[in-house]
Amino acid sequence: MQKTPVLIVGGGPVGLALACELGWRGIACTLIEQGDGTIVTPKMNEVNIRTMEFCRRWGIAEAVHTCPFPPDYPLDVAFVTTLSGYELGRVPRPPRISEASGPHSPMRLQVCSQMWFDPILQNFARTFPHVSLRYRTRLETFEQSESGVRAEIIDLENGRRERIDAQYLVGCDGANSVVRRSLGIGLNGETLGHPVHLHFRAPNLLETCGRKPATFFFTFDRHGVWSSVRIIDPLNAMWRLMVIDAGPGLTPETIDRKAYLRRALGLSIEVEWLGTSIWTRRSAVADRYSNGRIFLAGDAVHQLSPTGGLGMNTGIADAVDLGWKLAATLSGWGGDGLLSSYDAERRPIGTRSVNMAAEFHSEGEKHGGGTAMIEEDSLAGASVRARVGEALVRDVGRQFRTLGLQIGYRYEASPICVPDGTPPDRDDPENFVPSARPGSRAPHAWLGDGRSTLDLYGRGLVLLRLGTDSPDVSAIESEAAARRVPLQTITVMQPHVMQLYQHRLVMVRPDGHVVWRANALPPNAGELIDKLRGAEA
Ligand SMILES: Cc1cc2nc3c(=O)[nH]c(=O)nc-3n(C[C@H](O)[C@H](O)[C@H](O)COP(=O)(O)OP(=O)(O)OC[C@H]3O[C@@H](n4cnc5c(N)ncnc54)[C@H](O)[C@@H]3O)c2cc1C
């Protein structure tokens, strides 16, 4: 019988991120994954700014930056009739090499396919001797009691069954989550379509089509927007054609790959086919994210249209939220209510991501009706193309202008944050307004020594004292020490940081979200610490 504090089921990016977060916090865990860890036809490509901020904290951002996707490759999104036809419009997104991070984060979005990103997480998790990654191992059954979870797993190499006892089990086992279904937790949502993925290798595709490079091409022909063609690995000429909705009932055997490719490219070429898959585009959120000692994260609890690139990124933020709470609980300073705040905080964010992704998908559907004029070589055709192109950049292009979505999520009504009575800013998917209001991600500012304010947070609670006249905080420090809560006080004098944070005292928790702010000490420092650690009386 094996024992582990945390058993993670599923070694996709979310399970791996949880193993990294727990490993980084010194918490032992075992991850089991039924596959062998190899990704043949990757799904995820865009690692958003918030995930990159987590990677920065883990010390693996450089590995993501230097992944094999060429740094000088334009990340533009282009709308075309076909790859060899007319270009209707373009959303410019400069190559990684030519753009520094923006004013609101030390990081920028990276294009890094899952076939590179997952191994970066695997390698990082493996640097911790207390983290065990077990591939070709499947969860069969589990049961929980008041004191723990007992799981039966099977080694798929030799068929041997084992029992494993854990204090907590986390199901990161994807859309068909066995863990979620076994717990009887339902999904609330709808099916949005049946896309087809065709992965292929085609050297010199852009030259053959006479097309200026971009990362993503949406095709809009006489029938409207119907597919996207994406470069996955420019060095190895690996592409993916996605038919946005091929309708139900298709099988890989009945798909006419060549016909789809010819329609997307506007010409016939021979390619090396790498894989075909059909999947269901869903828009759904689980009714609950936990049950007793069992938690769920990632696609197991939210299934999104990929429009907006939010699926994995939302799941990784789940893992970070749950990770520090598990660590605090296992280390003894988290209160009884800390872990239950996971559902309260993350489920509304899952709903937010699912709804936004569906809205972005519907922007494409809005342009589902095409016109024969789009391909007409005439002045009238050119005028239709200009009008359609402008509308596509405005509407379908929205999913690529999402700074507010990426870093503007906040935990409203969280049971472990202390509201300060101020109203929330508008939750705008595009525009981001930094805020140190409780529940928000603590804002980024450069500190002048190459560090960002974000680099101050991570291990325990951080109490910022802003300015020379900020109150003495020894009462808070001693109440935290009495409860073995790791708390570091940091004095910040830079006026631009004080202006951004607006208050003289700001408390930031391990995941970088503000939990409390004020200009004076609270009436009862012990009660404040108890609220923040989920131990409110
Ligand atoms: C076309 C497309 C493009 C996308 N692009 C993006 C993007 O740019 N950015 C983004 O953020 N997201 C994107 N996504 C979404 C993203 O791929 C998923 O959200 C992400 O992979 C979910 O990760 P996960 O770890 O939760 O689940 P999964 O990746 O599904 O991993 C679950 C793992 O659990 C394992 N497992 C299941 N059951 C068991 C069991 N009983 N025992 C052991 N192991 C088990 C499975 O083998 C699997 O490896 C995209 C999705 C698609 C379809």
Coordinates of C-alpha atoms and ligand atoms in Angstrom, one line a residue:
M1 CA 0.0 0.0 0.0
Q2 CA 1.4 3.4 -1.0
K3 CA 0.7 6.6 0.7
T4 CA 0.8 10.2 -0.7
P5 CA -0.6 13.5 0.6
V6 CA -2.1 14.4 -2.7
L7 CA -3.0 12.0 -5.6
I8 CA -3.4 13.8 -8.9
V9 CA -5.3 11.9 -11.6
G10 CA -4.4 13.1 -15.1
G11 CA -1.1 14.3 -16.5
G12 CA -2.4 16.9 -19.0
P13 CA -1.2 20.4 -18.5
V14 CA -3.5 21.1 -15.5
G15 CA -2.5 18.0 -13.6
L16 CA 1.1 18.7 -14.4
A17 CA 0.7 22.4 -13.3
L18 CA -0.7 21.2 -10.0
A19 CA 2.2 18.8 -9.5
C20 CA 4.6 21.8 -10.2
E21 CA 2.8 24.1 -7.8
L22 CA 2.7 21.5 -5.0
G23 CA 6.3 20.5 -5.7
W24 CA 7.4 24.1 -5.6
R25 CA 5.7 24.5 -2.3
G26 CA 7.5 21.4 -0.8
I27 CA 4.3 19.3 -0.8
A28 CA 4.7 15.6 -1.8
C29 CA 2.3 14.3 -4.4
T30 CA 1.8 11.5 -6.9
L31 CA 0.5 12.1 -10.4
I32 CA -0.9 9.2 -12.4
E33 CA -1.5 9.4 -16.1
Q34 CA -2.9 6.6 -18.3
G35 CA -1.0 7.8 -21.4
D36 CA 2.7 7.7 -21.8
G37 CA 3.1 11.5 -21.8
T38 CA 3.7 11.9 -25.6
I39 CA 1.5 14.3 -27.5
V40 CA 1.2 13.5 -31.2
T41 CA -1.5 15.9 -32.3
P42 CA -1.5 18.9 -29.9
K43 CA -4.5 21.0 -29.0
M44 CA -3.3 24.0 -27.0
N45 CA -0.9 26.6 -28.5
E46 CA -1.4 29.9 -26.7
V47 CA 0.0 30.2 -23.1
N48 CA -1.6 33.4 -21.9
I49 CA -0.1 36.2 -19.8
R50 CA -1.4 34.9 -16.4
T51 CA 0.0 31.4 -17.1
M52 CA 3.3 33.0 -18.1
E53 CA 3.3 34.9 -14.8
F54 CA 3.0 31.5 -13.0
C55 CA 5.8 30.1 -15.1
R56 CA 7.9 33.1 -14.1
R57 CA 7.3 32.3 -10.5
W58 CA 8.2 28.7 -11.0
G59 CA 11.4 29.7 -12.9
I60 CA 10.4 28.1 -16.2
A61 CA 9.4 31.1 -18.2
E62 CA 12.7 31.1 -20.1
A63 CA 12.1 27.5 -21.2
V64 CA 8.7 28.5 -22.6
H65 CA 10.3 31.6 -24.3
T66 CA 12.9 29.5 -25.9
C67 CA 10.6 26.7 -27.1
P68 CA 11.0 25.7 -30.7
F69 CA 8.4 28.2 -32.0
P70 CA 10.6 30.7 -33.8
P71 CA 10.8 34.0 -31.9
D72 CA 10.7 36.0 -35.2
Y73 CA 7.6 34.3 -36.6
P74 CA 4.7 36.8 -36.9
L75 CA 1.8 35.8 -34.6
D76 CA -0.7 37.7 -36.9
V77 CA -4.2 36.4 -37.5
A78 CA -5.4 36.7 -41.1
F79 CA -8.8 36.4 -42.7
V80 CA -8.6 34.9 -46.2
T81 CA -11.0 33.5 -48.8
T82 CA -8.5 30.7 -49.1
L83 CA -4.8 30.5 -48.3
S84 CA -4.0 31.2 -51.9
G85 CA -7.0 33.6 -52.4
Y86 CA -7.8 37.1 -51.2
E87 CA -6.7 38.4 -47.9
L88 CA -9.7 40.2 -46.2
G89 CA -8.2 41.5 -43.1
R90 CA -5.5 41.0 -40.5
V91 CA -5.1 41.3 -36.7
P92 CA -1.4 42.2 -36.3
R93 CA 0.4 40.4 -33.5
P94 CA 4.1 41.0 -33.6
P95 CA 6.6 38.2 -33.3
R96 CA 7.8 37.5 -29.7
I97 CA 11.2 38.9 -30.5
S98 CA 10.0 42.4 -31.4
E99 CA 7.6 43.2 -28.5
A100 CA 8.4 43.7 -24.9
S101 CA 5.8 43.0 -22.2
G102 CA 3.1 45.6 -21.9
P103 CA 2.6 48.0 -18.9
H104 CA 0.4 45.6 -16.9
S105 CA 2.6 42.5 -16.6
P106 CA 6.2 41.5 -16.8
M107 CA 5.2 38.7 -19.2
R108 CA 3.6 38.5 -22.6
L109 CA 1.5 35.8 -24.2
Q110 CA 3.6 33.0 -25.7
V111 CA 2.9 30.7 -28.6
C112 CA 4.1 27.3 -27.3
S113 CA 2.4 24.2 -28.5
Q114 CA 1.3 21.7 -25.9
M115 CA 3.8 19.2 -27.4
W116 CA 6.5 21.5 -25.9
F117 CA 4.7 23.0 -23.0
D118 CA 3.7 19.8 -21.3
P119 CA 7.3 18.4 -21.3
I120 CA 8.5 21.7 -19.8
L121 CA 6.0 21.2 -16.9
Q122 CA 7.0 17.5 -16.7
N123 CA 10.7 18.3 -16.5
F124 CA 10.0 21.0 -13.8
A125 CA 7.9 18.6 -11.7
R126 CA 10.6 16.0 -11.9
T127 CA 13.1 18.4 -10.3
F128 CA 11.3 17.8 -7.0
P129 CA 12.2 14.5 -5.3
H130 CA 8.9 14.6 -3.5
V131 CA 6.9 14.6 -6.7
S132 CA 6.3 11.3 -8.4
L133 CA 4.9 11.2 -12.0
R134 CA 3.6 7.8 -13.0
Y135 CA 2.7 7.3 -16.6
R136 CA 0.7 4.4 -18.1
T137 CA -1.1 4.2 -14.8
R138 CA -4.9 4.5 -14.6
L139 CA -7.3 5.3 -11.8
E140 CA -9.8 2.5 -11.6
T141 CA -11.9 3.3 -8.5
F142 CA -11.7 5.4 -5.3
E143 CA -13.6 5.9 -2.1
Q144 CA -13.3 8.6 0.5
S145 CA -13.7 8.6 4.3
E146 CA -13.4 11.4 6.8
S147 CA -9.6 10.9 7.0
G148 CA -8.6 10.3 3.5
V149 CA -9.1 8.8 0.0
R150 CA -8.3 5.2 -1.0
A151 CA -7.7 4.7 -4.7
E152 CA -7.3 1.6 -6.8
I153 CA -4.9 2.1 -9.7
I154 CA -3.7 -0.1 -12.4
D155 CA -0.2 -0.2 -14.0
L156 CA -1.1 -0.5 -17.7
E157 CA 2.3 -2.0 -18.6
N158 CA 1.9 -5.1 -16.5
G159 CA -1.7 -5.1 -15.4
R160 CA -0.8 -5.0 -11.8
R161 CA -3.4 -3.4 -9.5
E162 CA -2.3 -1.3 -6.5
R163 CA -4.0 0.6 -3.7
I164 CA -2.9 4.1 -2.9
D165 CA -3.9 6.1 0.2
A166 CA -4.0 9.9 -0.1
Q167 CA -5.2 12.7 2.1
Y168 CA -6.6 14.4 -1.0
L169 CA -7.4 13.4 -4.5
V170 CA -7.6 15.9 -7.4
G171 CA -9.3 14.9 -10.7
C172 CA -7.5 16.6 -13.5
D173 CA -8.7 13.9 -15.8
G174 CA -10.1 16.0 -18.6
A175 CA -13.5 16.4 -20.2
N176 CA -14.7 12.8 -19.6
S177 CA -13.5 12.9 -16.0
V178 CA -14.1 9.6 -14.3
V179 CA -13.6 11.3 -11.0
R180 CA -16.4 13.9 -11.7
R181 CA -18.7 11.2 -13.0
S182 CA -18.1 8.9 -10.1
L183 CA -19.0 11.6 -7.7
G184 CA -22.2 12.2 -9.6
I185 CA -21.3 15.8 -10.3
G186 CA -23.2 17.1 -13.3
L187 CA -22.2 19.5 -16.1
N188 CA -24.4 22.4 -17.0
G189 CA -24.1 23.6 -20.5
E190 CA -24.6 22.8 -24.2
T191 CA -22.9 21.4 -27.3
L192 CA -21.8 23.9 -29.8
G193 CA -20.7 21.7 -32.7
H194 CA -18.5 18.9 -34.0
P195 CA -15.2 20.2 -35.3
V196 CA -12.7 18.2 -37.2
H197 CA -8.9 18.5 -36.7
L198 CA -6.6 17.6 -39.6
H199 CA -2.9 17.7 -38.7
F200 CA -0.5 17.6 -41.6
R201 CA 3.0 18.4 -42.7
A202 CA 3.4 20.7 -45.7
P203 CA 6.9 22.3 -46.3
N204 CA 6.7 25.7 -48.0
L205 CA 3.0 25.9 -47.7
L206 CA 2.9 29.7 -47.5
E207 CA 5.3 30.1 -50.4
T208 CA 3.2 27.7 -52.5
C209 CA 0.1 29.7 -51.6
G210 CA 1.8 33.1 -52.1
R211 CA 0.7 34.1 -48.6
K212 CA 2.4 36.5 -46.2
P213 CA 3.1 34.6 -42.9
A214 CA 0.6 34.6 -40.0
T215 CA 0.1 32.1 -37.3
F216 CA -3.7 31.7 -37.7
F217 CA -5.7 31.9 -40.9
F218 CA -9.5 32.0 -40.8
T219 CA -11.1 31.1 -44.1
F220 CA -14.2 32.9 -45.3
D221 CA -15.6 31.8 -48.6
R222 CA -18.9 32.0 -50.3
H223 CA -20.4 30.0 -47.4
G224 CA -18.9 32.2 -44.7
V225 CA -16.3 31.4 -42.0
W226 CA -15.9 27.7 -42.1
S227 CA -12.3 26.7 -41.0
S228 CA -9.1 27.9 -39.5
V229 CA -5.6 26.9 -40.5
R230 CA -2.9 27.2 -37.9
I231 CA 0.8 26.7 -38.0
I232 CA 1.8 24.6 -35.0
D233 CA 5.5 24.1 -35.6
P234 CA 7.1 26.3 -38.4
L235 CA 10.5 24.5 -38.2
N236 CA 8.9 21.2 -39.1
A237 CA 6.1 22.6 -41.3
M238 CA 3.4 21.2 -39.0
W239 CA -0.1 22.6 -39.6
R240 CA -3.6 22.0 -38.3
L241 CA -6.7 22.6 -40.3
M242 CA -9.8 22.8 -38.2
V243 CA -13.2 22.5 -39.8
I244 CA -15.3 24.6 -37.3
D245 CA -18.4 22.4 -37.5
A246 CA -18.5 19.4 -39.7
G247 CA -21.8 18.2 -38.2
P248 CA -22.5 15.1 -36.2
G249 CA -22.0 11.5 -37.2
L250 CA -18.6 11.8 -39.0
T251 CA -15.8 9.3 -38.4
P252 CA -12.1 9.7 -39.3
E253 CA -12.8 7.1 -42.0
T254 CA -15.7 9.0 -43.6
I255 CA -13.9 12.4 -43.6
D256 CA -12.7 13.6 -47.0
R257 CA -9.5 15.2 -45.8
K258 CA -8.3 16.1 -49.3
A259 CA -11.5 18.0 -50.1
Y260 CA -11.4 20.0 -46.9
L261 CA -7.7 20.9 -47.5
R262 CA -8.3 21.9 -51.2
R263 CA -11.2 24.1 -50.1
A264 CA -9.0 25.8 -47.4
L265 CA -6.0 26.3 -49.5
G266 CA -7.7 27.0 -52.8
L267 CA -5.4 24.6 -54.6
S268 CA -4.4 20.9 -54.5
I269 CA -1.2 19.8 -53.0
E270 CA 0.2 16.6 -51.5
V271 CA 0.7 16.7 -47.8
E272 CA 1.9 14.3 -45.2
W273 CA -1.1 13.5 -43.0
L274 CA -0.3 13.3 -39.3
G275 CA -3.6 12.8 -37.6
T276 CA -7.3 13.2 -37.8
S277 CA -9.6 13.8 -34.9
I278 CA -13.2 14.7 -34.4
W279 CA -14.3 16.3 -31.1
T280 CA -17.3 17.9 -29.6
R281 CA -17.2 21.7 -28.9
R282 CA -18.9 22.1 -25.6
S283 CA -19.7 25.0 -23.4
A284 CA -20.3 23.7 -19.9
V285 CA -19.3 24.1 -16.2
A286 CA -19.6 21.5 -13.4
D287 CA -22.2 22.0 -10.7
R288 CA -19.5 21.6 -8.1
Y289 CA -15.7 21.7 -8.0
S290 CA -15.3 19.5 -5.0
N291 CA -16.8 16.8 -2.8
G292 CA -15.2 16.3 0.6
R293 CA -11.5 15.5 0.1
I294 CA -11.8 15.3 -3.6
F295 CA -11.3 18.2 -5.9
L296 CA -11.6 18.7 -9.7
A297 CA -9.7 21.1 -12.0
G298 CA -9.3 21.9 -15.6
D299 CA -11.4 20.4 -18.4
A300 CA -12.9 18.0 -15.8
V301 CA -15.0 21.0 -14.6
H302 CA -15.1 23.4 -17.5
Q303 CA -15.3 22.7 -21.2
L304 CA -14.8 25.6 -23.4
S305 CA -14.8 26.4 -27.1
P306 CA -11.1 27.0 -27.9
T307 CA -12.0 30.5 -29.2
G308 CA -10.1 32.8 -26.9
G309 CA -7.5 30.2 -25.9
L310 CA -8.9 30.0 -22.3
G311 CA -9.3 26.3 -21.6
M312 CA -5.9 25.3 -20.4
N313 CA -5.1 28.7 -19.0
T314 CA -8.2 28.7 -16.9
G315 CA -7.3 25.2 -15.7
I316 CA -3.8 26.2 -14.7
A317 CA -5.2 29.1 -12.6
D318 CA -7.5 26.4 -11.0
A319 CA -4.4 24.4 -10.1
V320 CA -2.6 27.4 -8.7
D321 CA -5.6 28.4 -6.5
L322 CA -6.0 24.9 -5.3
G323 CA -2.3 24.2 -4.9
W324 CA -1.5 26.9 -2.3
K325 CA -4.7 26.0 -0.4
L326 CA -3.7 22.3 -0.2
A327 CA -0.2 23.3 0.8
A328 CA -1.4 25.6 3.5
T329 CA -3.8 22.9 4.8
L330 CA -1.3 20.1 4.8
S331 CA 1.3 22.4 6.4
G332 CA -1.2 23.1 9.2
W333 CA -1.8 26.9 8.8
G334 CA -4.9 26.7 6.5
G335 CA -8.2 26.7 8.4
D336 CA -11.1 24.3 7.9
G337 CA -12.8 26.7 5.4
L338 CA -9.7 27.3 3.2
L339 CA -10.2 24.4 0.8
S340 CA -13.9 25.0 0.4
S341 CA -13.1 28.5 -0.9
Y342 CA -11.7 26.8 -4.0
D343 CA -15.2 26.2 -5.4
A344 CA -16.4 29.6 -4.3
E345 CA -13.6 31.3 -6.1
R346 CA -12.9 29.2 -9.1
R347 CA -16.4 28.2 -10.3
P348 CA -17.4 31.7 -11.2
I349 CA -14.2 32.1 -13.1
G350 CA -14.9 28.9 -14.9
T351 CA -18.3 30.2 -15.9
R352 CA -16.7 33.5 -17.0
S353 CA -14.3 31.7 -19.3
V354 CA -16.9 29.3 -20.7
N355 CA -19.3 32.2 -21.4
M356 CA -16.7 34.4 -23.1
A357 CA -15.4 31.5 -25.2
A358 CA -18.9 30.8 -26.3
E359 CA -19.4 34.5 -27.1
F360 CA -16.2 34.5 -29.2
H361 CA -17.4 31.4 -31.0
S362 CA -20.8 33.0 -31.8
E363 CA -18.9 36.0 -33.4
G364 CA -17.7 33.4 -36.0
E365 CA -21.2 32.0 -36.4
K366 CA -22.4 35.6 -37.0
H367 CA -20.3 35.5 -40.1
G368 CA -21.4 32.1 -41.1
G369 CA -23.4 33.3 -44.1
G370 CA -21.1 34.1 -47.0
T371 CA -21.6 35.6 -50.5
A372 CA -20.3 34.6 -53.9
M373 CA -19.2 38.2 -54.4
I374 CA -16.3 37.6 -51.9
E375 CA -14.4 35.7 -54.6
E376 CA -15.4 38.0 -57.5
D377 CA -12.5 39.7 -59.3
S378 CA -14.3 43.1 -59.7
L379 CA -14.6 46.4 -58.0
A380 CA -17.9 45.3 -56.4
G381 CA -16.1 42.1 -55.1
A382 CA -13.3 44.3 -53.7
S383 CA -15.8 46.4 -51.9
V384 CA -17.5 43.4 -50.3
R385 CA -14.1 42.0 -49.3
A386 CA -13.2 45.3 -47.6
R387 CA -16.5 45.4 -45.7
V388 CA -16.3 41.7 -44.7
G389 CA -12.7 42.0 -43.7
E390 CA -13.3 45.0 -41.5
A391 CA -16.2 43.2 -39.7
L392 CA -14.1 40.0 -39.3
V393 CA -11.2 41.9 -37.7
R394 CA -13.7 43.7 -35.4
D395 CA -15.8 40.7 -34.4
V396 CA -13.9 37.4 -34.8
G397 CA -10.7 39.3 -34.0
R398 CA -12.1 40.0 -30.5
Q399 CA -10.8 36.7 -29.2
F400 CA -7.3 37.9 -29.8
R401 CA -7.8 41.1 -27.8
T402 CA -8.3 39.7 -24.3
L403 CA -6.0 41.3 -21.8
G404 CA -8.9 41.9 -19.4
L405 CA -9.9 38.3 -19.6
Q406 CA -6.4 37.0 -19.1
I407 CA -5.4 39.0 -16.0
G408 CA -8.5 40.8 -14.9
Y409 CA -10.4 38.0 -13.2
R410 CA -11.1 38.5 -9.5
Y411 CA -12.6 36.7 -6.7
E412 CA -15.8 38.6 -5.9
A413 CA -17.7 37.4 -2.8
S414 CA -14.7 35.1 -1.8
P415 CA -15.1 33.8 1.8
I416 CA -11.4 34.5 2.4
C417 CA -11.1 38.0 1.1
V418 CA -12.1 41.1 3.0
P419 CA -14.3 43.4 0.9
D420 CA -13.4 47.1 1.4
G421 CA -16.8 48.4 0.2
T422 CA -15.5 49.7 -3.1
P423 CA -17.5 48.7 -6.2
P424 CA -15.8 46.5 -8.8
D425 CA -14.6 47.9 -12.0
R426 CA -16.4 46.7 -15.1
D427 CA -15.1 43.2 -16.1
D428 CA -14.1 44.1 -19.6
P429 CA -12.6 41.2 -21.6
E430 CA -10.5 43.5 -23.7
N431 CA -9.3 46.4 -21.6
F432 CA -7.6 45.8 -18.3
V433 CA -7.7 48.2 -15.4
P434 CA -5.2 47.3 -12.7
S435 CA -6.7 47.3 -9.2
A436 CA -5.6 46.3 -5.7
R437 CA -9.2 45.9 -4.6
P438 CA -9.5 42.7 -2.5
G439 CA -10.0 39.6 -4.8
S440 CA -8.0 41.1 -7.7
R441 CA -4.7 40.0 -9.0
A442 CA -2.2 42.4 -7.2
P443 CA -1.0 44.8 -9.9
H444 CA 2.3 44.7 -11.6
A445 CA 4.8 47.5 -11.4
W446 CA 8.6 47.4 -12.0
L447 CA 10.5 47.9 -8.7
G448 CA 13.6 49.4 -10.4
D449 CA 16.0 46.5 -9.7
G450 CA 14.7 44.3 -12.5
R451 CA 12.0 42.8 -10.3
S452 CA 8.2 43.2 -10.7
T453 CA 5.9 43.6 -7.7
L454 CA 4.7 40.2 -8.8
D455 CA 8.1 38.7 -7.9
L456 CA 7.4 39.7 -4.2
Y457 CA 4.5 37.2 -4.0
G458 CA 4.3 33.4 -3.9
R459 CA 5.5 31.6 -0.8
G460 CA 3.3 32.9 2.0
L461 CA 1.2 36.0 2.7
V462 CA 2.9 39.3 1.9
L463 CA 2.0 42.4 3.8
L464 CA 3.0 45.5 1.8
R465 CA 3.6 48.7 3.7
L466 CA 3.4 51.5 1.2
G467 CA 5.1 54.8 2.0
T468 CA 7.0 56.1 5.0
D469 CA 3.9 56.9 7.1
S470 CA 2.3 53.4 6.8
P471 CA 1.2 52.1 10.2
D472 CA 3.3 49.7 12.4
V473 CA 2.1 46.2 11.6
S474 CA 3.7 44.3 14.5
A475 CA 0.2 43.4 15.8
I476 CA -0.6 41.6 12.5
E477 CA 2.8 39.9 12.4
S478 CA 2.4 38.5 15.9
E479 CA -1.1 37.2 15.2
A480 CA 0.2 35.5 12.1
A481 CA 3.1 34.0 13.9
A482 CA 0.9 32.7 16.7
R483 CA -1.0 30.8 14.0
R484 CA 2.1 29.7 12.1
V485 CA 1.0 31.6 9.1
P486 CA 4.0 32.5 6.9
L487 CA 3.9 36.3 6.6
Q488 CA 6.5 38.6 5.2
T489 CA 6.2 42.4 5.6
I490 CA 7.7 44.4 2.7
T491 CA 8.0 48.2 2.7
V492 CA 7.6 49.8 -0.7
M493 CA 8.5 53.4 -1.1
Q494 CA 8.3 53.9 -4.9
P495 CA 5.6 56.5 -5.6
H496 CA 4.3 54.8 -8.8
V497 CA 3.7 51.6 -6.8
M498 CA 1.9 53.5 -4.0
Q499 CA -0.3 55.2 -6.7
L500 CA -1.2 51.8 -8.2
Y501 CA -2.0 50.1 -4.9
Q502 CA -3.7 53.2 -3.5
H503 CA -3.7 52.1 0.2
R504 CA -0.9 52.1 2.8
L505 CA -1.4 48.4 3.8
V506 CA -2.1 45.7 1.3
M507 CA -2.1 42.0 2.0
V508 CA -1.4 39.6 -0.9
R509 CA -1.8 35.9 -0.6
P510 CA 0.4 33.2 -2.1
D511 CA -1.3 33.1 -5.5
G512 CA -0.8 36.9 -6.0
H513 CA -4.3 38.0 -5.2
V514 CA -5.1 40.8 -2.8
V515 CA -7.0 39.7 0.3
W516 CA -7.2 42.8 2.3
R517 CA -6.2 46.5 2.1
A518 CA -6.6 49.5 4.4
N519 CA -4.9 52.6 5.5
A520 CA -5.0 51.6 9.2
L521 CA -4.7 48.4 11.2
P522 CA -7.8 46.3 11.5
P523 CA -9.7 46.5 14.8
N524 CA -8.7 42.8 15.5
A525 CA -5.6 41.5 13.7
G526 CA -6.2 37.9 14.8
E527 CA -9.7 37.9 13.2
L528 CA -8.2 39.3 10.0
I529 CA -5.6 36.5 9.8
D530 CA -8.2 33.9 10.6
K531 CA -10.4 35.2 7.8
L532 CA -7.6 35.0 5.3
R533 CA -6.6 31.5 6.3
G534 CA -10.2 30.2 6.1
A535 CA -10.5 29.8 9.9
E536 CA -13.1 32.4 10.6
A537 CA -15.1 31.6 13.8
Ligands
LIG1 C1 -8.3 23.0 -30.9 C2 -8.0 23.4 -29.5 C3 -7.2 24.4 -29.3 C4 -6.9 24.8 -28.0 N1 -6.1 25.9 -27.7 C5 -5.9 26.3 -26.5 C6 -5.1 27.4 -26.2 O1 -4.5 28.0 -27.1 N2 -5.0 27.8 -24.9 C7 -5.6 27.2 -23.9 O2 -5.5 27.6 -22.8 N3 -6.4 26.1 -24.1 C8 -6.6 25.6 -25.4 N4 -7.3 24.5 -25.6 C9 -7.9 23.8 -24.5 C10 -6.9 22.9 -23.8 O3 -6.3 22.0 -24.8 C11 -7.5 22.1 -22.7 O4 -8.3 23.0 -21.9 C12 -6.5 21.4 -21.8 O5 -5.8 20.5 -22.5 C13 -7.1 20.8 -20.6 O6 -6.1 20.3 -19.8 P1 -6.5 19.2 -18.7 O7 -5.2 18.8 -18.1 O8 -7.6 19.7 -17.8 O9 -7.1 18.0 -19.5 P2 -6.5 17.0 -20.6 O10 -5.5 17.7 -21.4 O11 -7.6 16.4 -21.3 O12 -5.7 15.9 -19.7 C14 -6.4 15.0 -19.0 C15 -5.5 13.8 -18.8 O13 -6.1 12.9 -17.9 C16 -5.8 11.6 -18.3 N5 -6.8 10.6 -17.7 C17 -8.1 10.6 -17.9 N6 -8.7 9.6 -17.2 C18 -7.7 9.0 -16.4 C19 -7.6 8.0 -15.5 N7 -8.7 7.3 -15.1 N8 -6.4 7.7 -15.0 C20 -5.3 8.3 -15.4 N9 -5.3 9.3 -16.3 C21 -6.5 9.7 -16.8 C22 -5.9 11.6 -19.8 O14 -5.2 10.6 -20.4 C23 -5.3 13.0 -20.1 O15 -3.9 13.0 -20.4 C24 -7.6 24.1 -26.9 C25 -8.4 23.0 -27.2 C26 -8.6 22.7 -28.5 C27 -9.6 21.5 -28.7

